[in-house]
Amino acid sequence: MNRKSARFRAVDVLLIAMMILPLAAGMALKILTTPASEGIEISGARIYFTIPMPVQDLPITESQVNSWLVMISILGLCLYLVHGITVKPGSKRQLAAEWIVEKTNGLVRENMGKRFMGFAPFVAGIMALSAFSSLMSLVGLRPPTSDMNVVAGWAILVFVLITHYKLKGGLGPYVKGFFEPVPVFAPFNIIGEFATPVSMSFRHYGNVLSGVVISTLVAYALQGLSKLLLGWLREASPCCRSVFRPFCRCTSIFSAA
């Protein structure tokens, strides 16, 4: 029993490392590849290297690398939640996993109907990938969802699935839907149909990119405030040599750093 328990804990440690190490590797890669800059800088995704291709070269960007890091972390989280799962819930992680499954199934059932319950894993995967990708800015990494290429790929995939299931009802009813409620609305309905992936892409991309810009501005403002405050304390340090000598000396060291 002790040997099994030790093996169980060892697997838990490996799964936790699988969740954390990809993000740590992403931060280390960004630090090593980011050039020194004195002021604020907001730019697109960095291109790490380019793979030569027959038609067009394939650039490997920061968004692509971070997307894979997020997927590895999510895979580690999922494996951790279901590790040691039993018929009768006996751990908090299993309760959390069942709660996620129930909420996702309820969301799909309410919005898509029981007929499309098979899409619950797909919906959960897209939601987890979107949420974790968008939160990467909290650890200093560029969110993949702030790259138009990433969210546009997701939107096109979802649009293809929607169109596929519309066509399963028959080509005639699908085409007829463009002429409802009156035929004069056909051009607007066609534009609205193909505007769906564009709308989904720009809304997701714009929301996350604006958050990245705001967080960058806040970080730069806090950096300036810190320099201003520590610089003032350094200038005031000669006035307090008698009583606060140790504090002033530490302040001078921190401000110089």
PDB file of C-alpha atoms in Angstrom:
ATOM      1  CA  MET A   1       0.000   0.000   0.000  1.00  0.00           C
ATOM      2  CA  ASN A   2       2.828   2.370   0.849  1.00  0.00           C
ATOM      3  CA  ARG A   3       4.586   1.492  -2.384  1.00  0.00           C
ATOM      4  CA  LYS A   4       1.392   2.173  -4.359  1.00  0.00           C
ATOM      5  CA  SER A   5       0.838   5.415  -2.481  1.00  0.00           C
ATOM      6  CA  ALA A   6       4.411   6.522  -3.188  1.00  0.00           C
ATOM      7  CA  ARG A   7       3.944   5.723  -6.869  1.00  0.00           C
ATOM      8  CA  PHE A   8       0.663   7.673  -6.862  1.00  0.00           C
ATOM      9  CA  ARG A   9       2.366  10.712  -5.331  1.00  0.00           C
ATOM     10  CA  ALA A  10       5.242  10.453  -7.799  1.00  0.00           C
ATOM     11  CA  VAL A  11       2.803  10.551 -10.716  1.00  0.00           C
ATOM     12  CA  ASP A  12       1.093  13.562  -9.115  1.00  0.00           C
ATOM     13  CA  VAL A  13       4.426  15.368  -8.913  1.00  0.00           C
ATOM     14  CA  LEU A  14       5.128  14.624 -12.585  1.00  0.00           C
ATOM     15  CA  LEU A  15       1.698  15.922 -13.616  1.00  0.00           C
ATOM     16  CA  ILE A  16       2.130  19.096 -11.565  1.00  0.00           C
ATOM     17  CA  ALA A  17       5.519  19.593 -13.222  1.00  0.00           C
ATOM     18  CA  MET A  18       3.800  19.071 -16.579  1.00  0.00           C
ATOM     19  CA  MET A  19       1.504  21.991 -15.719  1.00  0.00           C
ATOM     20  CA  ILE A  20       4.203  24.366 -14.458  1.00  0.00           C
ATOM     21  CA  LEU A  21       7.325  23.625 -16.501  1.00  0.00           C
ATOM     22  CA  PRO A  22       5.884  24.678 -19.900  1.00  0.00           C
ATOM     23  CA  LEU A  23       5.063  28.137 -18.534  1.00  0.00           C
ATOM     24  CA  ALA A  24       8.490  28.371 -16.888  1.00  0.00           C
ATOM     25  CA  ALA A  25      10.110  27.365 -20.182  1.00  0.00           C
ATOM     26  CA  GLY A  26       8.087  30.022 -22.003  1.00  0.00           C
ATOM     27  CA  MET A  27       9.204  32.715 -19.556  1.00  0.00           C
ATOM     28  CA  ALA A  28      12.838  31.620 -19.844  1.00  0.00           C
ATOM     29  CA  LEU A  29      12.617  31.630 -23.644  1.00  0.00           C
ATOM     30  CA  LYS A  30      11.146  35.126 -23.649  1.00  0.00           C
ATOM     31  CA  ILE A  31      13.821  36.460 -21.298  1.00  0.00           C
ATOM     32  CA  LEU A  32      16.625  34.963 -23.373  1.00  0.00           C
ATOM     33  CA  THR A  33      15.270  36.165 -26.720  1.00  0.00           C
ATOM     34  CA  THR A  34      13.935  39.603 -25.781  1.00  0.00           C
ATOM     35  CA  PRO A  35      16.407  42.409 -26.540  1.00  0.00           C
ATOM     36  CA  ALA A  36      17.050  45.072 -23.928  1.00  0.00           C
ATOM     37  CA  SER A  37      14.737  48.057 -24.160  1.00  0.00           C
ATOM     38  CA  GLU A  38      14.676  51.254 -22.119  1.00  0.00           C
ATOM     39  CA  GLY A  39      11.129  52.381 -22.858  1.00  0.00           C
ATOM     40  CA  ILE A  40       7.718  50.875 -23.393  1.00  0.00           C
ATOM     41  CA  GLU A  41       7.364  48.599 -26.406  1.00  0.00           C
ATOM     42  CA  ILE A  42       4.207  47.004 -27.790  1.00  0.00           C
ATOM     43  CA  SER A  43       4.778  44.898 -30.889  1.00  0.00           C
ATOM     44  CA  GLY A  44       3.503  41.788 -32.592  1.00  0.00           C
ATOM     45  CA  ALA A  45       4.460  38.205 -31.904  1.00  0.00           C
ATOM     46  CA  ARG A  46       8.201  37.562 -32.134  1.00  0.00           C
ATOM     47  CA  ILE A  47       9.367  35.205 -34.902  1.00  0.00           C
ATOM     48  CA  TYR A  48      11.795  32.656 -33.449  1.00  0.00           C
ATOM     49  CA  PHE A  49      12.791  30.965 -36.714  1.00  0.00           C
ATOM     50  CA  THR A  50      11.438  30.177 -40.176  1.00  0.00           C
ATOM     51  CA  ILE A  51      11.054  26.778 -41.820  1.00  0.00           C
ATOM     52  CA  PRO A  52      11.637  26.847 -45.611  1.00  0.00           C
ATOM     53  CA  MET A  53       8.624  25.532 -47.536  1.00  0.00           C
ATOM     54  CA  PRO A  54       8.019  25.023 -51.292  1.00  0.00           C
ATOM     55  CA  VAL A  55       5.235  27.605 -51.650  1.00  0.00           C
ATOM     56  CA  GLN A  56       5.742  29.928 -48.685  1.00  0.00           C
ATOM     57  CA  ASP A  57       8.078  29.832 -45.716  1.00  0.00           C
ATOM     58  CA  LEU A  58       6.538  28.835 -42.376  1.00  0.00           C
ATOM     59  CA  PRO A  59       7.454  31.215 -39.533  1.00  0.00           C
ATOM     60  CA  ILE A  60       7.429  29.787 -36.008  1.00  0.00           C
ATOM     61  CA  THR A  61       6.171  32.643 -33.876  1.00  0.00           C
ATOM     62  CA  GLU A  62       5.816  33.365 -30.187  1.00  0.00           C
ATOM     63  CA  SER A  63       2.065  32.799 -30.433  1.00  0.00           C
ATOM     64  CA  GLN A  64       2.499  29.305 -31.865  1.00  0.00           C
ATOM     65  CA  VAL A  65       5.024  28.295 -29.230  1.00  0.00           C
ATOM     66  CA  ASN A  66       2.890  29.676 -26.397  1.00  0.00           C
ATOM     67  CA  SER A  67      -0.169  27.872 -27.785  1.00  0.00           C
ATOM     68  CA  TRP A  68       1.654  24.548 -27.547  1.00  0.00           C
ATOM     69  CA  LEU A  69       2.860  25.393 -24.038  1.00  0.00           C
ATOM     70  CA  VAL A  70      -0.712  26.129 -22.961  1.00  0.00           C
ATOM     71  CA  MET A  71      -1.972  22.873 -24.495  1.00  0.00           C
ATOM     72  CA  ILE A  72       0.697  20.884 -22.643  1.00  0.00           C
ATOM     73  CA  SER A  73      -0.225  22.598 -19.372  1.00  0.00           C
ATOM     74  CA  ILE A  74      -3.939  21.935 -19.920  1.00  0.00           C
ATOM     75  CA  LEU A  75      -3.183  18.286 -20.712  1.00  0.00           C
ATOM     76  CA  GLY A  76      -1.233  18.030 -17.454  1.00  0.00           C
ATOM     77  CA  LEU A  77      -4.122  19.627 -15.546  1.00  0.00           C
ATOM     78  CA  CYS A  78      -6.669  17.246 -17.064  1.00  0.00           C
ATOM     79  CA  LEU A  79      -4.519  14.192 -16.289  1.00  0.00           C
ATOM     80  CA  TYR A  80      -4.030  15.472 -12.747  1.00  0.00           C
ATOM     81  CA  LEU A  81      -7.777  15.922 -12.189  1.00  0.00           C
ATOM     82  CA  VAL A  82      -8.636  12.407 -13.388  1.00  0.00           C
ATOM     83  CA  HIS A  83      -5.658  10.652 -11.791  1.00  0.00           C
ATOM     84  CA  GLY A  84      -6.960   8.097  -9.312  1.00  0.00           C
ATOM     85  CA  ILE A  85     -10.580   8.613 -10.316  1.00  0.00           C
ATOM     86  CA  THR A  86     -13.078   6.170  -8.774  1.00  0.00           C
ATOM     87  CA  VAL A  87     -16.760   5.322  -9.149  1.00  0.00           C
ATOM     88  CA  LYS A  88     -17.554   7.104  -5.902  1.00  0.00           C
ATOM     89  CA  PRO A  89     -15.902  10.547  -5.624  1.00  0.00           C
ATOM     90  CA  GLY A  90     -13.279  10.387  -2.918  1.00  0.00           C
ATOM     91  CA  SER A  91     -11.111  13.446  -3.598  1.00  0.00           C
ATOM     92  CA  LYS A  92     -11.547  17.133  -4.246  1.00  0.00           C
ATOM     93  CA  ARG A  93      -9.853  16.885  -7.642  1.00  0.00           C
ATOM     94  CA  GLN A  94     -12.442  14.334  -8.794  1.00  0.00           C
ATOM     95  CA  LEU A  95     -15.241  16.573  -7.561  1.00  0.00           C
ATOM     96  CA  ALA A  96     -13.698  19.457  -9.517  1.00  0.00           C
ATOM     97  CA  ALA A  97     -13.450  17.306 -12.656  1.00  0.00           C
ATOM     98  CA  GLU A  98     -17.073  16.187 -12.351  1.00  0.00           C
ATOM     99  CA  TRP A  99     -18.203  19.776 -11.764  1.00  0.00           C
ATOM    100  CA  ILE A 100     -16.447  20.893 -14.972  1.00  0.00           C
ATOM    101  CA  VAL A 101     -18.059  18.062 -16.944  1.00  0.00           C
ATOM    102  CA  GLU A 102     -21.523  18.805 -15.553  1.00  0.00           C
ATOM    103  CA  LYS A 103     -21.272  22.532 -16.240  1.00  0.00           C
ATOM    104  CA  THR A 104     -20.039  21.944 -19.791  1.00  0.00           C
ATOM    105  CA  ASN A 105     -22.788  19.419 -20.513  1.00  0.00           C
ATOM    106  CA  GLY A 106     -25.380  21.819 -19.123  1.00  0.00           C
ATOM    107  CA  LEU A 107     -24.036  24.658 -21.264  1.00  0.00           C
ATOM    108  CA  VAL A 108     -24.170  22.557 -24.440  1.00  0.00           C
ATOM    109  CA  ARG A 109     -27.597  21.156 -23.592  1.00  0.00           C
ATOM    110  CA  GLU A 110     -29.105  24.597 -22.998  1.00  0.00           C
ATOM    111  CA  ASN A 111     -27.589  26.277 -26.063  1.00  0.00           C
ATOM    112  CA  MET A 112     -27.317  23.473 -28.637  1.00  0.00           C
ATOM    113  CA  GLY A 113     -29.779  20.816 -27.498  1.00  0.00           C
ATOM    114  CA  LYS A 114     -29.371  17.166 -26.571  1.00  0.00           C
ATOM    115  CA  ARG A 115     -28.670  16.249 -30.188  1.00  0.00           C
ATOM    116  CA  PHE A 116     -25.271  17.972 -30.043  1.00  0.00           C
ATOM    117  CA  MET A 117     -24.098  16.689 -26.654  1.00  0.00           C
ATOM    118  CA  GLY A 118     -21.141  15.097 -28.440  1.00  0.00           C
ATOM    119  CA  PHE A 119     -19.674  18.587 -28.840  1.00  0.00           C
ATOM    120  CA  ALA A 120     -19.242  19.014 -25.074  1.00  0.00           C
ATOM    121  CA  PRO A 121     -15.542  17.949 -25.064  1.00  0.00           C
ATOM    122  CA  PHE A 122     -14.839  20.234 -28.026  1.00  0.00           C
ATOM    123  CA  VAL A 123     -16.542  23.186 -26.322  1.00  0.00           C
ATOM    124  CA  ALA A 124     -14.683  22.501 -23.066  1.00  0.00           C
ATOM    125  CA  GLY A 125     -11.375  22.312 -24.942  1.00  0.00           C
ATOM    126  CA  ILE A 126     -11.946  25.600 -26.763  1.00  0.00           C
ATOM    127  CA  MET A 127     -13.019  27.345 -23.559  1.00  0.00           C
ATOM    128  CA  ALA A 128     -10.019  26.048 -21.590  1.00  0.00           C
ATOM    129  CA  LEU A 129      -7.586  26.941 -24.365  1.00  0.00           C
ATOM    130  CA  SER A 130      -9.082  30.416 -24.693  1.00  0.00           C
ATOM    131  CA  ALA A 131      -9.111  31.088 -20.933  1.00  0.00           C
ATOM    132  CA  PHE A 132      -5.589  29.840 -20.206  1.00  0.00           C
ATOM    133  CA  SER A 133      -4.166  31.510 -23.323  1.00  0.00           C
ATOM    134  CA  SER A 134      -5.726  34.845 -22.406  1.00  0.00           C
ATOM    135  CA  LEU A 135      -4.364  34.664 -18.841  1.00  0.00           C
ATOM    136  CA  MET A 136      -0.758  34.111 -19.954  1.00  0.00           C
ATOM    137  CA  SER A 137      -0.136  37.863 -19.779  1.00  0.00           C
ATOM    138  CA  LEU A 138      -0.329  37.561 -15.970  1.00  0.00           C
ATOM    139  CA  VAL A 139       3.009  35.701 -16.005  1.00  0.00           C
ATOM    140  CA  GLY A 140       4.627  38.015 -18.538  1.00  0.00           C
ATOM    141  CA  LEU A 141       4.024  35.910 -21.660  1.00  0.00           C
ATOM    142  CA  ARG A 142       2.282  36.995 -24.835  1.00  0.00           C
ATOM    143  CA  PRO A 143      -1.245  35.510 -24.962  1.00  0.00           C
ATOM    144  CA  PRO A 144      -1.796  33.479 -28.148  1.00  0.00           C
ATOM    145  CA  THR A 145      -5.330  34.912 -28.275  1.00  0.00           C
ATOM    146  CA  SER A 146      -3.855  38.371 -28.852  1.00  0.00           C
ATOM    147  CA  ASP A 147      -2.660  37.118 -32.262  1.00  0.00           C
ATOM    148  CA  MET A 148      -5.231  37.434 -35.029  1.00  0.00           C
ATOM    149  CA  ASN A 149      -3.871  34.332 -36.795  1.00  0.00           C
ATOM    150  CA  VAL A 150      -4.656  32.109 -33.805  1.00  0.00           C
ATOM    151  CA  VAL A 151      -8.219  33.257 -33.109  1.00  0.00           C
ATOM    152  CA  ALA A 152      -9.000  33.392 -36.834  1.00  0.00           C
ATOM    153  CA  GLY A 153      -8.036  29.723 -37.107  1.00  0.00           C
ATOM    154  CA  TRP A 154     -10.398  28.866 -34.260  1.00  0.00           C
ATOM    155  CA  ALA A 155     -13.203  30.915 -35.832  1.00  0.00           C
ATOM    156  CA  ILE A 156     -12.771  29.266 -39.231  1.00  0.00           C
ATOM    157  CA  LEU A 157     -12.838  25.807 -37.620  1.00  0.00           C
ATOM    158  CA  VAL A 158     -16.067  26.585 -35.758  1.00  0.00           C
ATOM    159  CA  PHE A 159     -17.593  28.169 -38.872  1.00  0.00           C
ATOM    160  CA  VAL A 160     -16.843  25.046 -40.924  1.00  0.00           C
ATOM    161  CA  LEU A 161     -18.508  22.872 -38.283  1.00  0.00           C
ATOM    162  CA  ILE A 162     -21.579  25.126 -38.201  1.00  0.00           C
ATOM    163  CA  THR A 163     -21.883  25.113 -41.993  1.00  0.00           C
ATOM    164  CA  HIS A 164     -21.394  21.336 -42.129  1.00  0.00           C
ATOM    165  CA  TYR A 165     -24.312  20.694 -39.801  1.00  0.00           C
ATOM    166  CA  LYS A 166     -26.462  23.220 -41.628  1.00  0.00           C
ATOM    167  CA  LEU A 167     -25.818  21.363 -44.899  1.00  0.00           C
ATOM    168  CA  LYS A 168     -26.718  18.044 -43.294  1.00  0.00           C
ATOM    169  CA  GLY A 169     -30.282  19.340 -43.246  1.00  0.00           C
ATOM    170  CA  GLY A 170     -30.180  19.590 -47.029  1.00  0.00           C
ATOM    171  CA  LEU A 171     -28.721  22.014 -49.567  1.00  0.00           C
ATOM    172  CA  GLY A 172     -32.174  23.321 -50.504  1.00  0.00           C
ATOM    173  CA  PRO A 173     -33.200  24.481 -47.005  1.00  0.00           C
ATOM    174  CA  TYR A 174     -29.729  25.957 -46.497  1.00  0.00           C
ATOM    175  CA  VAL A 175     -29.965  28.072 -49.656  1.00  0.00           C
ATOM    176  CA  LYS A 176     -33.602  28.902 -48.961  1.00  0.00           C
ATOM    177  CA  GLY A 177     -32.598  30.358 -45.600  1.00  0.00           C
ATOM    178  CA  PHE A 178     -30.741  33.178 -47.352  1.00  0.00           C
ATOM    179  CA  PHE A 179     -34.003  34.401 -48.930  1.00  0.00           C
ATOM    180  CA  GLU A 180     -35.951  34.644 -45.708  1.00  0.00           C
ATOM    181  CA  PRO A 181     -37.995  36.447 -44.558  1.00  0.00           C
ATOM    182  CA  VAL A 182     -38.145  38.109 -48.000  1.00  0.00           C
ATOM    183  CA  PRO A 183     -35.874  37.611 -51.052  1.00  0.00           C
ATOM    184  CA  VAL A 184     -34.640  41.193 -50.928  1.00  0.00           C
ATOM    185  CA  PHE A 185     -32.713  40.293 -47.765  1.00  0.00           C
ATOM    186  CA  ALA A 186     -30.609  37.632 -49.562  1.00  0.00           C
ATOM    187  CA  PRO A 187     -27.475  39.810 -50.046  1.00  0.00           C
ATOM    188  CA  PHE A 188     -27.536  40.843 -46.376  1.00  0.00           C
ATOM    189  CA  ASN A 189     -28.020  37.252 -45.212  1.00  0.00           C
ATOM    190  CA  ILE A 190     -25.073  36.078 -47.324  1.00  0.00           C
ATOM    191  CA  ILE A 191     -22.874  38.865 -45.947  1.00  0.00           C
ATOM    192  CA  GLY A 192     -24.020  38.026 -42.420  1.00  0.00           C
ATOM    193  CA  GLU A 193     -23.211  34.345 -42.937  1.00  0.00           C
ATOM    194  CA  PHE A 194     -19.620  34.954 -43.975  1.00  0.00           C
ATOM    195  CA  ALA A 195     -19.202  37.762 -41.447  1.00  0.00           C
ATOM    196  CA  THR A 196     -19.637  35.253 -38.599  1.00  0.00           C
ATOM    197  CA  PRO A 197     -15.987  34.049 -38.452  1.00  0.00           C
ATOM    198  CA  VAL A 198     -14.741  37.612 -38.967  1.00  0.00           C
ATOM    199  CA  SER A 199     -16.869  38.855 -36.076  1.00  0.00           C
ATOM    200  CA  MET A 200     -15.766  36.020 -33.773  1.00  0.00           C
ATOM    201  CA  SER A 201     -12.103  36.603 -34.630  1.00  0.00           C
ATOM    202  CA  PHE A 202     -12.055  40.355 -34.125  1.00  0.00           C
ATOM    203  CA  ARG A 203     -14.047  40.299 -30.888  1.00  0.00           C
ATOM    204  CA  HIS A 204     -11.789  37.724 -29.246  1.00  0.00           C
ATOM    205  CA  TYR A 205      -8.603  39.248 -30.616  1.00  0.00           C
ATOM    206  CA  GLY A 206      -9.583  42.805 -29.721  1.00  0.00           C
ATOM    207  CA  ASN A 207     -10.597  42.007 -26.145  1.00  0.00           C
ATOM    208  CA  VAL A 208      -7.370  40.189 -25.301  1.00  0.00           C
ATOM    209  CA  LEU A 209      -5.089  42.612 -27.156  1.00  0.00           C
ATOM    210  CA  SER A 210      -6.608  45.576 -25.349  1.00  0.00           C
ATOM    211  CA  GLY A 211      -5.977  43.796 -22.039  1.00  0.00           C
ATOM    212  CA  VAL A 212      -2.326  43.240 -22.989  1.00  0.00           C
ATOM    213  CA  VAL A 213      -1.892  46.905 -23.895  1.00  0.00           C
ATOM    214  CA  ILE A 214      -3.515  48.064 -20.646  1.00  0.00           C
ATOM    215  CA  SER A 215      -1.408  45.694 -18.519  1.00  0.00           C
ATOM    216  CA  THR A 216       1.753  46.893 -20.298  1.00  0.00           C
ATOM    217  CA  LEU A 217       0.877  50.525 -19.627  1.00  0.00           C
ATOM    218  CA  VAL A 218       0.109  49.788 -15.971  1.00  0.00           C
ATOM    219  CA  ALA A 219       3.401  47.907 -15.560  1.00  0.00           C
ATOM    220  CA  TYR A 220       5.333  50.773 -17.147  1.00  0.00           C
ATOM    221  CA  ALA A 221       3.569  53.292 -14.886  1.00  0.00           C
ATOM    222  CA  LEU A 222       4.378  51.247 -11.778  1.00  0.00           C
ATOM    223  CA  GLN A 223       7.992  50.991 -12.917  1.00  0.00           C
ATOM    224  CA  GLY A 224       8.219  54.779 -13.212  1.00  0.00           C
ATOM    225  CA  LEU A 225       6.532  55.240  -9.828  1.00  0.00           C
ATOM    226  CA  SER A 226       8.979  52.820  -8.221  1.00  0.00           C
ATOM    227  CA  LYS A 227      11.980  54.663  -9.672  1.00  0.00           C
ATOM    228  CA  LEU A 228      10.553  57.989  -8.529  1.00  0.00           C
ATOM    229  CA  LEU A 229       9.891  56.772  -4.980  1.00  0.00           C
ATOM    230  CA  LEU A 230      13.211  54.981  -4.513  1.00  0.00           C
ATOM    231  CA  GLY A 231      15.065  57.911  -6.058  1.00  0.00           C
ATOM    232  CA  TRP A 232      13.439  60.287  -3.558  1.00  0.00           C
ATOM    233  CA  LEU A 233      14.393  58.017  -0.659  1.00  0.00           C
ATOM    234  CA  ARG A 234      17.973  57.888  -1.913  1.00  0.00           C
ATOM    235  CA  GLU A 235      18.184  61.672  -2.041  1.00  0.00           C
ATOM    236  CA  ALA A 236      16.749  61.924   1.470  1.00  0.00           C
ATOM    237  CA  SER A 237      19.132  59.345   2.930  1.00  0.00           C
ATOM    238  CA  PRO A 238      21.881  61.830   4.077  1.00  0.00           C
ATOM    239  CA  CYS A 239      19.312  63.531   6.340  1.00  0.00           C
ATOM    240  CA  CYS A 240      18.726  60.408   8.399  1.00  0.00           C
ATOM    241  CA  ARG A 241      22.206  59.029   8.952  1.00  0.00           C
ATOM    242  CA  SER A 242      21.990  59.061  12.743  1.00  0.00           C
ATOM    243  CA  VAL A 243      18.837  57.103  13.543  1.00  0.00           C
ATOM    244  CA  PHE A 244      17.902  55.380  10.267  1.00  0.00           C
ATOM    245  CA  ARG A 245      21.406  54.657   8.963  1.00  0.00           C
ATOM    246  CA  PRO A 246      20.793  50.933   8.236  1.00  0.00           C
ATOM    247  CA  PHE A 247      17.496  51.655   6.513  1.00  0.00           C
ATOM    248  CA  CYS A 248      19.004  54.437   4.363  1.00  0.00           C
ATOM    249  CA  ARG A 249      21.892  52.223   3.349  1.00  0.00           C
ATOM    250  CA  CYS A 250      19.510  49.470   2.228  1.00  0.00           C
ATOM    251  CA  THR A 251      17.372  52.026   0.405  1.00  0.00           C
ATOM    252  CA  SER A 252      20.398  53.303  -1.489  1.00  0.00           C
ATOM    253  CA  ILE A 253      21.318  49.760  -2.511  1.00  0.00           C
ATOM    254  CA  PHE A 254      17.786  48.967  -3.729  1.00  0.00           C
ATOM    255  CA  SER A 255      17.467  52.254  -5.603  1.00  0.00           C
ATOM    256  CA  ALA A 256      20.838  51.755  -7.278  1.00  0.00           C
ATOM    257  CA  ALA A 257      19.743  48.296  -8.366  1.00  0.00           C
TER     258      ALA A 257
END
